[in-house]
Short mmCIF file of C-alpha atoms and ligand atoms in Angstrom, two decimals:
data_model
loop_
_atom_site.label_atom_id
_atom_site.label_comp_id
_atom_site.label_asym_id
_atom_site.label_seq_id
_atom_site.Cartn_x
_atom_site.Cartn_y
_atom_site.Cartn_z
CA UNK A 9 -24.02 -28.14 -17.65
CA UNK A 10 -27.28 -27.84 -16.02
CA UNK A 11 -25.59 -24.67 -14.33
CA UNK A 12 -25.48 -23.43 -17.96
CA UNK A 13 -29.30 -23.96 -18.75
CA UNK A 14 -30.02 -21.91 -15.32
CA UNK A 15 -27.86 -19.15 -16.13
CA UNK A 16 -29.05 -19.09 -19.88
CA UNK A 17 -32.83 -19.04 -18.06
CA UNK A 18 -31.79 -15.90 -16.06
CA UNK A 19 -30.00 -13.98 -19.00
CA UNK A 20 -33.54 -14.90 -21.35
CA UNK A 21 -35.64 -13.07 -18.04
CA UNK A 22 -33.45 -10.09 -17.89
CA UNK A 23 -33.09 -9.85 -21.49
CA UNK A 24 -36.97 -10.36 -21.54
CA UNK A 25 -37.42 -7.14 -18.86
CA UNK A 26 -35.40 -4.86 -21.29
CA UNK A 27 -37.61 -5.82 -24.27
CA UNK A 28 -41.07 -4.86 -21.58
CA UNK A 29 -38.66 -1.64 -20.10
CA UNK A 30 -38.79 -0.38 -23.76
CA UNK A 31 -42.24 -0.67 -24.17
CA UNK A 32 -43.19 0.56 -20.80
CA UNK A 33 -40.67 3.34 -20.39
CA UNK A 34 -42.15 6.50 -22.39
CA UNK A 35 -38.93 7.93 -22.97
CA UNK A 36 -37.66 4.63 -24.62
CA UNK A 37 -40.81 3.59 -26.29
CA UNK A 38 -41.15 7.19 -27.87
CA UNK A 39 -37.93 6.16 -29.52
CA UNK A 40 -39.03 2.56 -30.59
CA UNK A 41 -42.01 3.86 -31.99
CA UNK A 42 -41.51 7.07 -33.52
CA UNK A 43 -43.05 7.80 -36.57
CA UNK A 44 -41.15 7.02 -39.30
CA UNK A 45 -41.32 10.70 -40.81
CA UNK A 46 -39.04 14.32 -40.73
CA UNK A 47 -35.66 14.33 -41.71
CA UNK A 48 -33.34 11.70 -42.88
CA UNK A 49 -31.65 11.72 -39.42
CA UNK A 50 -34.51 11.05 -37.55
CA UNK A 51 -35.31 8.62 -39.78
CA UNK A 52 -32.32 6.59 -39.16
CA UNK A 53 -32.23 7.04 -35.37
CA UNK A 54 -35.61 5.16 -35.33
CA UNK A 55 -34.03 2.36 -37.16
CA UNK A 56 -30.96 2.38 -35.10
CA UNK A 57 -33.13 2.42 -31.73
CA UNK A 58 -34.91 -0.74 -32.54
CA UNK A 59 -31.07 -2.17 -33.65
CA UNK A 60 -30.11 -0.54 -30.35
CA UNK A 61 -32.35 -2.54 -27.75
CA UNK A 62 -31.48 -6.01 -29.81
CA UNK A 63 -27.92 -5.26 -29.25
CA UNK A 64 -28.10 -4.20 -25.75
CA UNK A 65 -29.93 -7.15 -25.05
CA UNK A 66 -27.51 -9.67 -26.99
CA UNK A 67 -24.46 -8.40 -25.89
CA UNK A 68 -26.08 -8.71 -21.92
CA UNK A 69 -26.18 -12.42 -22.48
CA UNK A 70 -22.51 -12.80 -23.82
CA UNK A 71 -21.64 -10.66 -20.71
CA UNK A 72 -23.22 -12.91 -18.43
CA UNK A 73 -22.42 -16.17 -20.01
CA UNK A 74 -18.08 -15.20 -20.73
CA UNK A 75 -18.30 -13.84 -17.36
CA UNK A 76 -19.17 -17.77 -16.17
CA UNK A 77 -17.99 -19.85 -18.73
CA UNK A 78 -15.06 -18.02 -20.20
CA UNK A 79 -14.07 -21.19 -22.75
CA UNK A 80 -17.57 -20.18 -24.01
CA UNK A 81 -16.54 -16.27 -24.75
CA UNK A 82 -15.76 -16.83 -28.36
CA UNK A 83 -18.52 -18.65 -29.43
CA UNK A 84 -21.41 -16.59 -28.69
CA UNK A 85 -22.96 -15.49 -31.63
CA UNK A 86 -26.20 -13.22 -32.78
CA UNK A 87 -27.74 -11.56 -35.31
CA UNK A 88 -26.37 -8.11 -34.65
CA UNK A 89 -22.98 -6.67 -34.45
CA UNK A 90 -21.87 -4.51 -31.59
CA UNK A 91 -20.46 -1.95 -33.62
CA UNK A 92 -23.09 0.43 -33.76
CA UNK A 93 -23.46 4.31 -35.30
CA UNK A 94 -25.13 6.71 -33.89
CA UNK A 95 -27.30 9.81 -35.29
CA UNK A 96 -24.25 11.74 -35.93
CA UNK A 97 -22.86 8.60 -38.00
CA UNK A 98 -19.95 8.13 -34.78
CA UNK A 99 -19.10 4.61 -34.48
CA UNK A 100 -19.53 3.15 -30.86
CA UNK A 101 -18.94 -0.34 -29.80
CA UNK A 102 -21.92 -1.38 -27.09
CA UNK A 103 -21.41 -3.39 -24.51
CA UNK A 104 -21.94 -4.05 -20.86
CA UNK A 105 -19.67 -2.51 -18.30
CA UNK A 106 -18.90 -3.25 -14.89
CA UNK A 107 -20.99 -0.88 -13.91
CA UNK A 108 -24.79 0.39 -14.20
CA UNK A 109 -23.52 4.11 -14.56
CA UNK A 110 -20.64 3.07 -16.84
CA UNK A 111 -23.33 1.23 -19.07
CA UNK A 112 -25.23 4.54 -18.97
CA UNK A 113 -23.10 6.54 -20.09
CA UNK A 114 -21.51 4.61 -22.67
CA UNK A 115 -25.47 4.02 -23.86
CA UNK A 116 -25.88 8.28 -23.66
CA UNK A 117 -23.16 8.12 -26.49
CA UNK A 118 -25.34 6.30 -28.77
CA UNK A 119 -28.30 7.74 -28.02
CA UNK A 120 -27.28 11.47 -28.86
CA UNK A 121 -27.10 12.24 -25.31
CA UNK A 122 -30.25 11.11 -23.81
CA UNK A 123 -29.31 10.10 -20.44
CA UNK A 124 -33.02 9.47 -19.24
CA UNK A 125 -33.02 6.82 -21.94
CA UNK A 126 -29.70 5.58 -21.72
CA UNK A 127 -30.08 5.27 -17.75
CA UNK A 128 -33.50 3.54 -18.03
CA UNK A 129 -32.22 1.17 -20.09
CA UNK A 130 -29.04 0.58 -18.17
CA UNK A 131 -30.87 -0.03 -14.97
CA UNK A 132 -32.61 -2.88 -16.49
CA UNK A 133 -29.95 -4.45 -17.69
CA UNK A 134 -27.82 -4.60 -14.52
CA UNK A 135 -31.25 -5.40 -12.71
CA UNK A 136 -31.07 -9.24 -11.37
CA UNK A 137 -34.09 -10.84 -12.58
CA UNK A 138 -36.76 -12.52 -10.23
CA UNK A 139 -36.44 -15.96 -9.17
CA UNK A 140 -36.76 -18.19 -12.19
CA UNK A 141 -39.12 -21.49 -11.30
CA UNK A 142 -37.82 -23.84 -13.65
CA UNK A 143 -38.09 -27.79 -12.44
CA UNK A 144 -34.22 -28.36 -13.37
CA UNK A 145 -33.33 -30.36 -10.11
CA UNK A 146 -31.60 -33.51 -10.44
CA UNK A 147 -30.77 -32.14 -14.26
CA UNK A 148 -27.25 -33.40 -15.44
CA UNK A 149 -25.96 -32.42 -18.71
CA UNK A 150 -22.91 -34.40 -19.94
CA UNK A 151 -21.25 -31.65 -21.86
CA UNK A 152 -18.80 -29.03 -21.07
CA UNK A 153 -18.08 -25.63 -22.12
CA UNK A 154 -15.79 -26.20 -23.90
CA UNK A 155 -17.80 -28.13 -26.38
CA UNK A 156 -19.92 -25.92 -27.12
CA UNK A 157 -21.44 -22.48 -29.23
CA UNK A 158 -24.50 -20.11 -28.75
CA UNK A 159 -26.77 -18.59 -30.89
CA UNK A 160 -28.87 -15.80 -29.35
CA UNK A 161 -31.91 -14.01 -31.14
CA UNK A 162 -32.46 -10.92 -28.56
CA UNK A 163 -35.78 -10.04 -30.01
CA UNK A 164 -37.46 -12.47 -33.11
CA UNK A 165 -40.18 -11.14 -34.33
CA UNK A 166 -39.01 -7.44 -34.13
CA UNK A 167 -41.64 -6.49 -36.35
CA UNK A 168 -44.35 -7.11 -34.19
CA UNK A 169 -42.83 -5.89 -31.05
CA UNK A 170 -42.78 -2.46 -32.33
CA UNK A 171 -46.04 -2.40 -33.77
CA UNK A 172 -47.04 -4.04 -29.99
CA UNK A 173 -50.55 -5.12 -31.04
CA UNK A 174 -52.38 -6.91 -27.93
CA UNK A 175 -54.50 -9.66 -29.31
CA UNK A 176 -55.96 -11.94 -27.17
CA UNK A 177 -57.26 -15.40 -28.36
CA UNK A 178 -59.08 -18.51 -26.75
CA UNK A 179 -56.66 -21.26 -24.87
CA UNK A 180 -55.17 -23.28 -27.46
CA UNK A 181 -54.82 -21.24 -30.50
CA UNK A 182 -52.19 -19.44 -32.00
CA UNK A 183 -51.58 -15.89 -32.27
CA UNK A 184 -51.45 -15.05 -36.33
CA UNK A 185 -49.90 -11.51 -35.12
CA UNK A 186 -49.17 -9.11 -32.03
CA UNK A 187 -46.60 -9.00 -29.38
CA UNK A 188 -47.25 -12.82 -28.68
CA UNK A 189 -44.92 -13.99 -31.10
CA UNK A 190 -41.85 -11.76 -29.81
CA UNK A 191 -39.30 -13.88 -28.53
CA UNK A 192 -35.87 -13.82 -26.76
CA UNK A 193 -33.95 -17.03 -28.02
CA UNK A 194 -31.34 -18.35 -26.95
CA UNK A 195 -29.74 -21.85 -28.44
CA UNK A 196 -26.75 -24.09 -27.58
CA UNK A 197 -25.04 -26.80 -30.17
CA UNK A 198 -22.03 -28.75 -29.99
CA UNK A 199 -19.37 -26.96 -31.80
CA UNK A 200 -18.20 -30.47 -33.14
CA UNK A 201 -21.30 -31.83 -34.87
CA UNK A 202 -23.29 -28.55 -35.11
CA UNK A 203 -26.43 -30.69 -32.97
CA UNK A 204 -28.51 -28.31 -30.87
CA UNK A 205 -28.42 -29.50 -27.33
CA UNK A 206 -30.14 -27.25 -25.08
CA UNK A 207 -32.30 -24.06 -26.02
CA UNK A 208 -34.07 -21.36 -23.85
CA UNK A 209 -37.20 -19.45 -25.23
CA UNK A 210 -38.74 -16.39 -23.52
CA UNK A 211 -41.64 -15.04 -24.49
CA UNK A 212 -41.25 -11.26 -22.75
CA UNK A 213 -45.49 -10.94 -23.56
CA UNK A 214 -47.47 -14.10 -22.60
CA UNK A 215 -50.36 -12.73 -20.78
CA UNK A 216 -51.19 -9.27 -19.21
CA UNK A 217 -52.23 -9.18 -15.57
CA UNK A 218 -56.21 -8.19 -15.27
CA UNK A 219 -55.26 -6.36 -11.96
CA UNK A 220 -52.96 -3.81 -14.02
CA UNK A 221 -49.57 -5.20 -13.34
CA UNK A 222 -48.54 -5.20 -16.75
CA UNK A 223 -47.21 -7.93 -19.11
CA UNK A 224 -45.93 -10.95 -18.03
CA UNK A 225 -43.87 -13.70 -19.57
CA UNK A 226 -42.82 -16.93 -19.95
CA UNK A 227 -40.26 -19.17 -20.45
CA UNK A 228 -39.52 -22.65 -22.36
CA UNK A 229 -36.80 -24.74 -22.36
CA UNK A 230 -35.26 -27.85 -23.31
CA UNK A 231 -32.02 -30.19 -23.31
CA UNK A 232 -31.42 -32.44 -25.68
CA UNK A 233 -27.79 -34.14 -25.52
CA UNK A 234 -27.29 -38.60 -25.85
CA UNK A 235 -29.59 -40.63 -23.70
CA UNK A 236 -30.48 -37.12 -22.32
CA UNK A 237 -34.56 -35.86 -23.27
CA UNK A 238 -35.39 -33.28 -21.23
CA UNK A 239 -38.33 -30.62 -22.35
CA UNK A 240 -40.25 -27.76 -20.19
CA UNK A 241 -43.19 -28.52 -22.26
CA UNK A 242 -44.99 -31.95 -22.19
CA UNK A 243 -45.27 -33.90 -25.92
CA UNK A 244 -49.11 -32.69 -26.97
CA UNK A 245 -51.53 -35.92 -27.27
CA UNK A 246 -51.83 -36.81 -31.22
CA UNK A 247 -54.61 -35.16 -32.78
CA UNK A 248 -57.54 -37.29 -34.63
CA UNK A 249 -55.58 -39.85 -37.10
CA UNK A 250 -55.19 -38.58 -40.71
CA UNK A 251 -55.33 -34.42 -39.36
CA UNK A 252 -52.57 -32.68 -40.33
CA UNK A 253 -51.93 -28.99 -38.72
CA UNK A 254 -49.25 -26.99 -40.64
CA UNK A 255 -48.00 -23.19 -39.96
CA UNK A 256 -46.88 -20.89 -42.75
CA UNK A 257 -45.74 -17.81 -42.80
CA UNK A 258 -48.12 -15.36 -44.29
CA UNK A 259 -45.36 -14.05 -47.15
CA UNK A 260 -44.88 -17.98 -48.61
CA UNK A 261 -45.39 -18.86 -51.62
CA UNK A 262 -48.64 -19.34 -53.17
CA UNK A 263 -47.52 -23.04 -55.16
CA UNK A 264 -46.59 -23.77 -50.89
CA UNK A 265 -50.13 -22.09 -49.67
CA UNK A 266 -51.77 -24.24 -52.50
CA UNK A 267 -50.53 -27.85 -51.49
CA UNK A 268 -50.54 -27.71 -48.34
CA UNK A 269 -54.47 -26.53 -48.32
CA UNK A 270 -55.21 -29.45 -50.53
CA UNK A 271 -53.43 -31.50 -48.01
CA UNK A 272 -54.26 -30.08 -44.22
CA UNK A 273 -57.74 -28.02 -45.54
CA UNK A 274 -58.52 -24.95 -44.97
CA UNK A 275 -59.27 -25.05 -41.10
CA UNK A 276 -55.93 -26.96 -40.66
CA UNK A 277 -53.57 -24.53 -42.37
CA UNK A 278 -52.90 -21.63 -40.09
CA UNK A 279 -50.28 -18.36 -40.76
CA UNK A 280 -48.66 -16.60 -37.70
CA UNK A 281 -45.43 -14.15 -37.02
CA UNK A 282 -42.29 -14.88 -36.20
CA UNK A 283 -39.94 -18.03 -37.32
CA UNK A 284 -39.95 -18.59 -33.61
CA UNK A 285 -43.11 -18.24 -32.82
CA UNK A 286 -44.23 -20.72 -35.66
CA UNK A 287 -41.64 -23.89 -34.33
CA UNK A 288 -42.84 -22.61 -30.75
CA UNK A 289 -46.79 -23.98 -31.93
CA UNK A 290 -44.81 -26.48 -33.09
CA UNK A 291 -43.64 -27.59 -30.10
CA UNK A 292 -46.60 -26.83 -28.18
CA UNK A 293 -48.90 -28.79 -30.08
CA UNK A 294 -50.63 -25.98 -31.80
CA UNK A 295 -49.74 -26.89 -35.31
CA UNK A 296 -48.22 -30.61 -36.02
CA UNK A 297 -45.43 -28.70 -38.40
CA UNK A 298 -44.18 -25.13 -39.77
CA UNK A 299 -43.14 -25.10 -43.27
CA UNK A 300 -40.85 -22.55 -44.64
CA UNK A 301 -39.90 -22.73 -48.27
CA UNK A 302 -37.07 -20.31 -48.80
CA UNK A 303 -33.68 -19.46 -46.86
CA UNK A 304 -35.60 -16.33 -45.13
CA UNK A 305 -34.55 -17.86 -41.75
CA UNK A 306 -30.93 -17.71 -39.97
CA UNK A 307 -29.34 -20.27 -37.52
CA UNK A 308 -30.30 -17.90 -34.80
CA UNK A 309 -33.61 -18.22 -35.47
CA UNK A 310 -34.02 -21.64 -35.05
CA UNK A 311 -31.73 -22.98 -33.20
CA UNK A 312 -32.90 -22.68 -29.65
CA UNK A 313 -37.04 -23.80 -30.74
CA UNK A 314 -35.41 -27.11 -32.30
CA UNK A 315 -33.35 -28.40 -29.31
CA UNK A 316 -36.79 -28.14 -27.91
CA UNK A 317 -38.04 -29.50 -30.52
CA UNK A 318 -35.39 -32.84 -30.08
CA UNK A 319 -35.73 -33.12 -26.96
CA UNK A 320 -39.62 -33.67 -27.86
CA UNK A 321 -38.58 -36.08 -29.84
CA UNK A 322 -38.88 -34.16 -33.14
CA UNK A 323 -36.78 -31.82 -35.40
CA UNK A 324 -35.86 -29.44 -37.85
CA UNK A 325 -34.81 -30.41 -41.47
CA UNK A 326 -33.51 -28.50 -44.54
CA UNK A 327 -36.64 -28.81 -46.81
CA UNK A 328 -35.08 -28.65 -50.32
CA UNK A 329 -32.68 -31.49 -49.06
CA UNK A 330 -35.97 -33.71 -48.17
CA UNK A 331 -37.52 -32.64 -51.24
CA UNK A 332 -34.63 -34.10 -53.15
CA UNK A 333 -33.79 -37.39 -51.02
CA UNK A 334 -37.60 -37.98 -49.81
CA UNK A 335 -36.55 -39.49 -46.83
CA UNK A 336 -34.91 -37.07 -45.05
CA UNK A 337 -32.34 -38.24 -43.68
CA UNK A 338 -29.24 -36.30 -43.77
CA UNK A 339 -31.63 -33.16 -43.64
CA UNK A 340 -31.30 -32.21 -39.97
CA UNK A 341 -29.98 -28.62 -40.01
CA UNK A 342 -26.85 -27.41 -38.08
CA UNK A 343 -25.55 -24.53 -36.40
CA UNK A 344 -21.54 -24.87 -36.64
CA UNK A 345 -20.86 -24.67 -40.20
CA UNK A 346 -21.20 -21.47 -42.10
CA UNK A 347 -22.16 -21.31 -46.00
CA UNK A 348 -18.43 -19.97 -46.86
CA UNK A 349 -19.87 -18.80 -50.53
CA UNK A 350 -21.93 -16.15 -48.71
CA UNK A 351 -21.34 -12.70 -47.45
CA UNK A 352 -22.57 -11.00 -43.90
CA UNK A 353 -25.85 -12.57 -42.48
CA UNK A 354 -26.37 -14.80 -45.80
CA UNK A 355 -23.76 -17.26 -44.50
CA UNK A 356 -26.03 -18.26 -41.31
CA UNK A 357 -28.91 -18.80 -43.31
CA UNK A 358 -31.48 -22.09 -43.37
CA UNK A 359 -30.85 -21.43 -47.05
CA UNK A 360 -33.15 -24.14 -48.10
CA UNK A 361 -36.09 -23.10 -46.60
CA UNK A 362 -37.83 -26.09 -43.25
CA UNK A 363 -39.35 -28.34 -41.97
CA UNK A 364 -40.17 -28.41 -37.91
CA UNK A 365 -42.34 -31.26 -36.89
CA UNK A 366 -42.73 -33.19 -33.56
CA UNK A 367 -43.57 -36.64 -35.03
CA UNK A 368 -40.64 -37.41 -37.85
CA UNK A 369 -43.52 -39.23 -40.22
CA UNK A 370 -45.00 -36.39 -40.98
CA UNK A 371 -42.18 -35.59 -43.03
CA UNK A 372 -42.94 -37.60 -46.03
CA UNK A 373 -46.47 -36.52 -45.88
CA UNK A 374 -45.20 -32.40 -46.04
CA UNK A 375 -42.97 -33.59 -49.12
CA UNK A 376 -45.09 -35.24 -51.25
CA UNK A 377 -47.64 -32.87 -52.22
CA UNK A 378 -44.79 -30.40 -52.32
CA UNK A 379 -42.10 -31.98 -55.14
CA UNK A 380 -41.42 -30.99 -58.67
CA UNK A 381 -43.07 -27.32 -57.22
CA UNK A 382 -40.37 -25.60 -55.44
C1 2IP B 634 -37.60 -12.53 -38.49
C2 2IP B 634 -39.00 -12.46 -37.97
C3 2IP B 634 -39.98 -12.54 -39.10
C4 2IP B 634 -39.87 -13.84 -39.83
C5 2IP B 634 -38.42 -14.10 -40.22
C6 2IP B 634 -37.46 -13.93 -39.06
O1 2IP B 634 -36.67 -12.29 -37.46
O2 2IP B 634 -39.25 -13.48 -37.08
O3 2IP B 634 -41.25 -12.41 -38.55
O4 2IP B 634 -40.69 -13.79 -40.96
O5 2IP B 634 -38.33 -15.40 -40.69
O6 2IP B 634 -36.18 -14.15 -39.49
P1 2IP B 634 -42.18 -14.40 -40.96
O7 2IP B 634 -42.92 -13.77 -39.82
O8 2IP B 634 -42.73 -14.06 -42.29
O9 2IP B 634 -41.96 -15.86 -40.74
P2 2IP B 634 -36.32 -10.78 -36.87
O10 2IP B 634 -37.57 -10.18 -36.42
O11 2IP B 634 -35.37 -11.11 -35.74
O12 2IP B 634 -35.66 -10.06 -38.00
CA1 CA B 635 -35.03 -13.41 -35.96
#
C-alpha cells in the first residue's frame, strides 16, 4: 500500500492548493472573509463559504482515493457532510465531477451563481499537483484496501485560516496562532482493530517565499503497520533529563494550566492552535506532549498526527482512561468504533480528553500531578 501513501500525498497537495486558491483568489477570499455583518442571509453565506471550501476539499480526496481503491469508497470519512444549503436554503449535494466545467457549475449552484468563484475553485481542484518529493522508495506496506478506513480533516484549524494571521517565529519554536497551524489531515486505520497505520499531514502555509512567490507548504507523513516504522520526520534528540515540554490549548482548564506549570514551569508550558498543530510539535520535537482534558477533539482530528506519532515510536491515549488505570495501558485511542450513545459529530469524539507523547514514560509523569482534579 505504499501506492496508497503516494496518492494520499498528492490528494493532501491539491487539497492544500485549494485552501492557498481561497486565500489568494480575491473573489473567493472576499467570501471567506467577509465581515460577519448585514442581513441574516449574508450572514449565513459566510458561514456556509468557509463549510464550502472544507467540503470541496474533503470530498476531492474521496474522489481521488474511490476512484483508485474502490474497496476503500465506503470508508472514507470527514468532518463535514456533502449535503450542503445554499443562501436560498436549496439543498445541493457537492461533489467532484468528471469534469472541471461540470464541477463549476455544480459549485455556481451553491454559491448563488457566482461562476468566477465557482470556476476558480473548480480549476484548482481538477489541477494535478506538482511533483511530490517524498523518500517512499523501497516502501512496502503489508495491508490492503480492503482492510482499511480514512479519516480526512480538509482544513483543522479553520479558525485561524480565516483570520490568516502571518506570524513568523525563530527556527524551533512553535507558532501559538496564525495560519501555521492550518492543516489538511488525512489518516488511515485498520478497520479491524481501529490502529492508525499510515497518516499524511499538509501544512498548506509553512513558509512564504522572500522573492514574492507566495506561501508554500509542506508535507509530513508516516506508516506505522507490524514490524513496519516508517516516519518523514526524524525522532528529535531527548531534551536535558528531568525537562518536560507540554502543549495546551489556550481554552483548558485552569486545575490542567495549574499542574502542569507546577510540573513543566512556566518556560516549559507552551499554548498553540489547532489539535493538529499541537500533536504536530509533538511529533516534531517542539513540545515532549499535548494534553487535552475534555472530548473537544474528533477522530478526524487526530488520527493522521498519531500514526505519525507510532511510527515515532509514541502515541495517543484517552486521558481520563490513564487517569483511572495509571498505567495506561488499554488507553490507546481508536478510529473504528463509534460512541453509539451519541448523536451527529459527538459519536467521533476523543470524549475523554489526550494524551500525545513521543516517549511512552512520560505518561505517568502527565498523570500524576493531574488525578483526583479532572
Ligand atoms: C478544531 C480546531 C481548534 C481546536 C479543536 C479542533 O478543528 O483545530 O483549533 O481547538 O480541538 O477540533 P484548540 O485550538 O483550542 O485546540 P476545526 O478547526 O477543524 O473545527
Ligand atoms: Ca478539526
Amino acid at each position: 500500500m505504499a501506492d496508497l501513501l503516494r496518492l494520499l500525498l498528492r490528494v493532501a497537495e491539491k487539497a492544500a492548493n485549494v485552501a492557498r486558491v481561497c486565500r489568494q483568489e480575491a473573489p473567493l477570499f472576499q467570501l471567506l472573509v467577509q465581515e460577519k455583518t448585514g442581513d441574516d442571509k449574508n450572514k449565513k453565506f459566510v458561514q456556509d463559504f468557509k463549510t464550502l471550501a472544507d467540503v470541496v476539499i474533503q470530498e476531492m480526496i474521496r474522489h481521488d482515493v474511490g476512484v483508485k481503491f474502490p474497496e476503500m469508497a465506503d470508508f472514507i470519512n470527514g468532518e463535514e457532510s456533502n449535503k450542503f444549503e445554499n443562501g436560498l436554503g436549496e439543498s445541493v449535494t457537492v461533489t467532484v465531477c468528471a469534469t472541471e466545467e461540470d464541477t463549476a457549475a455544480l459549485l455556481a449552484s451553491v454559491l448563488d451563481g457566482d461562476h468566477t468563484a465557482a470556476s476558480l475553485l473548480a480549476r484548482a481542484i481538477h489541477q494535478d499537483p506538482a511533483s511530490i518529493q517524498a523518500d517512499t522508495d523501497g516502501l512496502t506496506v503489508p495491508l490492503s484496501p480492503s482492510e482499511l478506513g480514512i479519516w480526512i480533516d480538509p482544513i483543522d484549524a479553520t479558525s485561524q485560516y480565516i483570520e490568516g494571521r502571518e506570524e513568523v517565529l525563530e527556527e524551533g519554536r512553535l507558532f501559538p496562532s496564525g495560519l501555521h497551524c492550518a492543516l489538511v489531515l488525512i489518516g488511515v486505520y485498520l478497520r479491524s482493530t481501529g490502529e492508525p497505520v499510515m497518516g499524511v499531514i499538509n501544512q498548506p502555509f509553512n513558509y512564504k517565499d522572500p522573492a514574492g512567490g507566495g506561501w508554500k507548504g509542506k508535507h509530513f507523513w508516516g506508516v506505522s503497520c507490524g514490524s513496519i516504522n516508517v516516519c518523514s520526520e526524524t525522532r528529535p534528540k531527548a531534551g536535558p533529563a528531568g525537562g518536560l515540554s507540554a502543549v495546551l490549548s489556550s481554552s483548558e482548564k485552569p486545575v490542567v494550566k495549574e499542574a502542569l506549570t507546577s510540573l513543566c514551569g512556566p518556560d516549559k508550558l507552551m499554548f498553540a492552535s489547532g489539535a493538529g498543530y499541537k500533536i504536530l510539535c509533538v511529533i516534531q520535537g517542539l513540545a515532549d506532549v499535548y494534553v487535552l482534558s475534555g472530548g473537544s477533539t474528533f477522530k478526524w482530528d487526530s488520527c493522521a498526527p498519531h500514526a505519525l506519532l507510532r511510527a515515532l515510536g509514541g502515541g495517543v491515549v484517552d486521558l481520563h482512561k490513564c487517569l483511572q488505570s495509571s498505567s495506561g495501558a488499554e488507553a490507546e485511542l481508536t478510529y473504528h468504533q463509534p460512541r453509539t450513545e451519541c448523536k451527529g459529530a459527538d459519536r467521533w469524539a476523543n470524549h475523554g480528553g489526550l494524551v500525545a507523547y513521543r516517549d511512552c514514560s512520560q505518561i505517568s509523569r502527565i498523570i500524576a500531578p493531574l488525578k483526583g482534579k479532572l
